[in-house]
Amino acid sequence: MNSLPRRVVPPVLIALCAAACSRPAAPEGTAPAPAERPVPGRVSSAAAKSTRYACNDGAAIDIAADGLEAQVTLEDGRKFALPRAESASKGGGDAFVGDALSVLRQGRSAQLHRDGRDVADCTSP
């Protein structure tokens, strides 16, 4: 009986299993996908109606949300696409969270959270 298959088959099987379980490395120089990127195949919030909010710190922001994502435009023109966060509590509001900015909306009120700044309370007319 030939013992070659007994010596070759186990290492080949291990190599095939390892190859099937491994992920290809990202090409050098590419950054991971940002959290604010919209989910493919879903409606973008660009189609949602924008609402202007006046904040207690003097800022004015525009928020357009479609339930899955909010497009937030700050007074200085910077725009942020924030994915909707699932909340453990069912408070009735919508939370949209990004790396440097987050918004909690409930009715005509919104709270704007910016890194390094106090929370701004905002209302729409």
PDB file of C-alpha atoms in Angstrom:
ATOM      1  CA  MET A   1       0.000   0.000   0.000  1.00  0.00           C
ATOM      2  CA  ASN A   2       1.268   3.449  -0.906  1.00  0.00           C
ATOM      3  CA  SER A   3       1.792   5.744   2.103  1.00  0.00           C
ATOM      4  CA  LEU A   4       2.259   8.897  -0.017  1.00  0.00           C
ATOM      5  CA  PRO A   5      -1.473   9.821  -0.009  1.00  0.00           C
ATOM      6  CA  ARG A   6      -1.578   9.454   3.785  1.00  0.00           C
ATOM      7  CA  ARG A   7       1.306  11.915   4.130  1.00  0.00           C
ATOM      8  CA  VAL A   8       0.055  14.406   1.518  1.00  0.00           C
ATOM      9  CA  VAL A   9      -3.704  14.531   2.060  1.00  0.00           C
ATOM     10  CA  PRO A  10      -3.813  15.918   5.662  1.00  0.00           C
ATOM     11  CA  PRO A  11      -1.516  18.917   4.977  1.00  0.00           C
ATOM     12  CA  VAL A  12      -3.388  19.669   1.750  1.00  0.00           C
ATOM     13  CA  LEU A  13      -6.733  19.575   3.568  1.00  0.00           C
ATOM     14  CA  ILE A  14      -5.406  21.874   6.304  1.00  0.00           C
ATOM     15  CA  ALA A  15      -4.079  24.330   3.719  1.00  0.00           C
ATOM     16  CA  LEU A  16      -7.418  24.340   1.843  1.00  0.00           C
ATOM     17  CA  CYS A  17      -9.378  24.942   5.051  1.00  0.00           C
ATOM     18  CA  ALA A  18      -7.059  27.775   6.082  1.00  0.00           C
ATOM     19  CA  ALA A  19      -7.355  29.388   2.649  1.00  0.00           C
ATOM     20  CA  ALA A  20     -11.154  29.163   2.725  1.00  0.00           C
ATOM     21  CA  CYS A  21     -11.321  30.827   6.154  1.00  0.00           C
ATOM     22  CA  SER A  22      -8.855  33.628   5.524  1.00  0.00           C
ATOM     23  CA  ARG A  23      -9.781  37.067   4.252  1.00  0.00           C
ATOM     24  CA  PRO A  24      -7.775  38.838   1.589  1.00  0.00           C
ATOM     25  CA  ALA A  25      -5.712  41.722   2.901  1.00  0.00           C
ATOM     26  CA  ALA A  26      -6.744  45.234   1.917  1.00  0.00           C
ATOM     27  CA  PRO A  27      -4.461  46.811  -0.668  1.00  0.00           C
ATOM     28  CA  GLU A  28      -1.828  49.091   0.817  1.00  0.00           C
ATOM     29  CA  GLY A  29      -2.849  52.715   1.093  1.00  0.00           C
ATOM     30  CA  THR A  30      -6.593  52.043   1.389  1.00  0.00           C
ATOM     31  CA  ALA A  31      -8.516  53.172   4.427  1.00  0.00           C
ATOM     32  CA  PRO A  32     -11.354  51.207   5.997  1.00  0.00           C
ATOM     33  CA  ALA A  33     -14.849  52.194   4.956  1.00  0.00           C
ATOM     34  CA  PRO A  34     -16.160  55.071   7.072  1.00  0.00           C
ATOM     35  CA  ALA A  35     -19.146  54.524   9.320  1.00  0.00           C
ATOM     36  CA  GLU A  36     -21.023  57.349   7.613  1.00  0.00           C
ATOM     37  CA  ARG A  37     -21.136  55.559   4.236  1.00  0.00           C
ATOM     38  CA  PRO A  38     -24.745  54.811   3.139  1.00  0.00           C
ATOM     39  CA  VAL A  39     -25.940  51.232   2.946  1.00  0.00           C
ATOM     40  CA  PRO A  40     -25.892  50.032  -0.701  1.00  0.00           C
ATOM     41  CA  GLY A  41     -29.295  49.381  -2.240  1.00  0.00           C
ATOM     42  CA  ARG A  42     -31.184  51.631   0.159  1.00  0.00           C
ATOM     43  CA  VAL A  43     -32.773  54.997  -0.496  1.00  0.00           C
ATOM     44  CA  SER A  44     -30.433  57.885   0.216  1.00  0.00           C
ATOM     45  CA  SER A  45     -31.567  60.639   2.542  1.00  0.00           C
ATOM     46  CA  ALA A  46     -30.763  63.114  -0.229  1.00  0.00           C
ATOM     47  CA  ALA A  47     -34.367  62.487  -1.319  1.00  0.00           C
ATOM     48  CA  ALA A  48     -35.701  63.329   2.162  1.00  0.00           C
ATOM     49  CA  LYS A  49     -37.057  66.803   2.944  1.00  0.00           C
ATOM     50  CA  SER A  50     -34.568  69.000   4.784  1.00  0.00           C
ATOM     51  CA  THR A  51     -35.621  70.757   8.001  1.00  0.00           C
ATOM     52  CA  ARG A  52     -33.799  73.789   9.411  1.00  0.00           C
ATOM     53  CA  TYR A  53     -33.127  73.891  13.146  1.00  0.00           C
ATOM     54  CA  ALA A  54     -32.055  76.927  15.196  1.00  0.00           C
ATOM     55  CA  CYS A  55     -29.797  75.982  18.112  1.00  0.00           C
ATOM     56  CA  ASN A  56     -29.367  77.616  21.506  1.00  0.00           C
ATOM     57  CA  ASP A  57     -25.663  78.234  20.801  1.00  0.00           C
ATOM     58  CA  GLY A  58     -26.520  80.437  17.798  1.00  0.00           C
ATOM     59  CA  ALA A  59     -25.871  77.769  15.151  1.00  0.00           C
ATOM     60  CA  ALA A  60     -28.345  76.770  12.468  1.00  0.00           C
ATOM     61  CA  ILE A  61     -28.346  73.247  11.038  1.00  0.00           C
ATOM     62  CA  ASP A  62     -30.273  71.430   8.315  1.00  0.00           C
ATOM     63  CA  ILE A  63     -31.286  67.803   8.777  1.00  0.00           C
ATOM     64  CA  ALA A  64     -32.714  65.593   6.030  1.00  0.00           C
ATOM     65  CA  ALA A  65     -33.540  62.093   7.267  1.00  0.00           C
ATOM     66  CA  ASP A  66     -35.208  59.130   5.615  1.00  0.00           C
ATOM     67  CA  GLY A  67     -35.238  56.797   8.625  1.00  0.00           C
ATOM     68  CA  LEU A  68     -32.038  54.956   7.681  1.00  0.00           C
ATOM     69  CA  GLU A  69     -29.681  57.893   7.402  1.00  0.00           C
ATOM     70  CA  ALA A  70     -29.556  61.625   8.102  1.00  0.00           C
ATOM     71  CA  GLN A  71     -27.750  64.236   6.045  1.00  0.00           C
ATOM     72  CA  VAL A  72     -26.714  66.978   8.460  1.00  0.00           C
ATOM     73  CA  THR A  73     -25.476  70.297   7.079  1.00  0.00           C
ATOM     74  CA  LEU A  74     -23.804  72.620   9.545  1.00  0.00           C
ATOM     75  CA  GLU A  75     -23.938  76.395   9.331  1.00  0.00           C
ATOM     76  CA  ASP A  76     -20.418  76.518   7.837  1.00  0.00           C
ATOM     77  CA  GLY A  77     -21.497  74.243   4.946  1.00  0.00           C
ATOM     78  CA  ARG A  78     -19.887  70.998   6.141  1.00  0.00           C
ATOM     79  CA  LYS A  79     -22.074  67.972   5.469  1.00  0.00           C
ATOM     80  CA  PHE A  80     -22.242  64.706   7.361  1.00  0.00           C
ATOM     81  CA  ALA A  81     -24.025  61.475   6.419  1.00  0.00           C
ATOM     82  CA  LEU A  82     -24.960  59.787   9.688  1.00  0.00           C
ATOM     83  CA  PRO A  83     -26.399  56.260   9.894  1.00  0.00           C
ATOM     84  CA  ARG A  84     -29.359  55.663  12.161  1.00  0.00           C
ATOM     85  CA  ALA A  85     -28.439  54.115  15.500  1.00  0.00           C
ATOM     86  CA  GLU A  86     -30.615  51.434  17.020  1.00  0.00           C
ATOM     87  CA  SER A  87     -31.646  52.444  20.507  1.00  0.00           C
ATOM     88  CA  ALA A  88     -32.231  50.069  23.404  1.00  0.00           C
ATOM     89  CA  SER A  89     -34.880  52.415  24.752  1.00  0.00           C
ATOM     90  CA  LYS A  90     -37.979  53.177  22.724  1.00  0.00           C
ATOM     91  CA  GLY A  91     -38.161  56.900  23.498  1.00  0.00           C
ATOM     92  CA  GLY A  92     -39.804  57.808  20.203  1.00  0.00           C
ATOM     93  CA  GLY A  93     -36.876  59.793  18.826  1.00  0.00           C
ATOM     94  CA  ASP A  94     -34.349  59.097  16.097  1.00  0.00           C
ATOM     95  CA  ALA A  95     -30.622  58.932  16.828  1.00  0.00           C
ATOM     96  CA  PHE A  96     -28.074  59.343  14.043  1.00  0.00           C
ATOM     97  CA  VAL A  97     -24.468  58.771  15.079  1.00  0.00           C
ATOM     98  CA  GLY A  98     -21.144  59.421  13.355  1.00  0.00           C
ATOM     99  CA  ASP A  99     -17.534  59.707  14.461  1.00  0.00           C
ATOM    100  CA  ALA A 100     -17.429  63.459  15.115  1.00  0.00           C
ATOM    101  CA  LEU A 101     -21.112  64.365  15.178  1.00  0.00           C
ATOM    102  CA  SER A 102     -24.404  62.892  16.336  1.00  0.00           C
ATOM    103  CA  VAL A 103     -28.013  64.060  16.348  1.00  0.00           C
ATOM    104  CA  LEU A 104     -30.967  63.002  18.466  1.00  0.00           C
ATOM    105  CA  ARG A 105     -34.311  64.139  16.989  1.00  0.00           C
ATOM    106  CA  GLN A 106     -37.703  63.983  18.619  1.00  0.00           C
ATOM    107  CA  GLY A 107     -40.544  65.875  17.046  1.00  0.00           C
ATOM    108  CA  ARG A 108     -39.481  69.467  16.371  1.00  0.00           C
ATOM    109  CA  SER A 109     -36.534  69.237  18.786  1.00  0.00           C
ATOM    110  CA  ALA A 110     -33.010  68.013  18.132  1.00  0.00           C
ATOM    111  CA  GLN A 111     -29.856  67.714  20.180  1.00  0.00           C
ATOM    112  CA  LEU A 112     -26.590  68.237  18.345  1.00  0.00           C
ATOM    113  CA  HIS A 113     -23.529  66.535  19.837  1.00  0.00           C
ATOM    114  CA  ARG A 114     -20.167  67.669  18.450  1.00  0.00           C
ATOM    115  CA  ASP A 115     -16.785  66.407  19.629  1.00  0.00           C
ATOM    116  CA  GLY A 116     -15.184  68.793  22.072  1.00  0.00           C
ATOM    117  CA  ARG A 117     -18.212  71.077  22.366  1.00  0.00           C
ATOM    118  CA  ASP A 118     -21.245  71.363  24.597  1.00  0.00           C
ATOM    119  CA  VAL A 119     -24.503  69.779  23.465  1.00  0.00           C
ATOM    120  CA  ALA A 120     -26.651  72.212  21.474  1.00  0.00           C
ATOM    121  CA  ASP A 121     -30.437  72.113  21.882  1.00  0.00           C
ATOM    122  CA  CYS A 122     -32.127  72.914  18.582  1.00  0.00           C
ATOM    123  CA  THR A 123     -35.725  73.483  17.484  1.00  0.00           C
ATOM    124  CA  SER A 124     -37.480  73.795  14.141  1.00  0.00           C
ATOM    125  CA  PRO A 125     -40.288  76.310  13.574  1.00  0.00           C
TER     126      PRO A 125
END
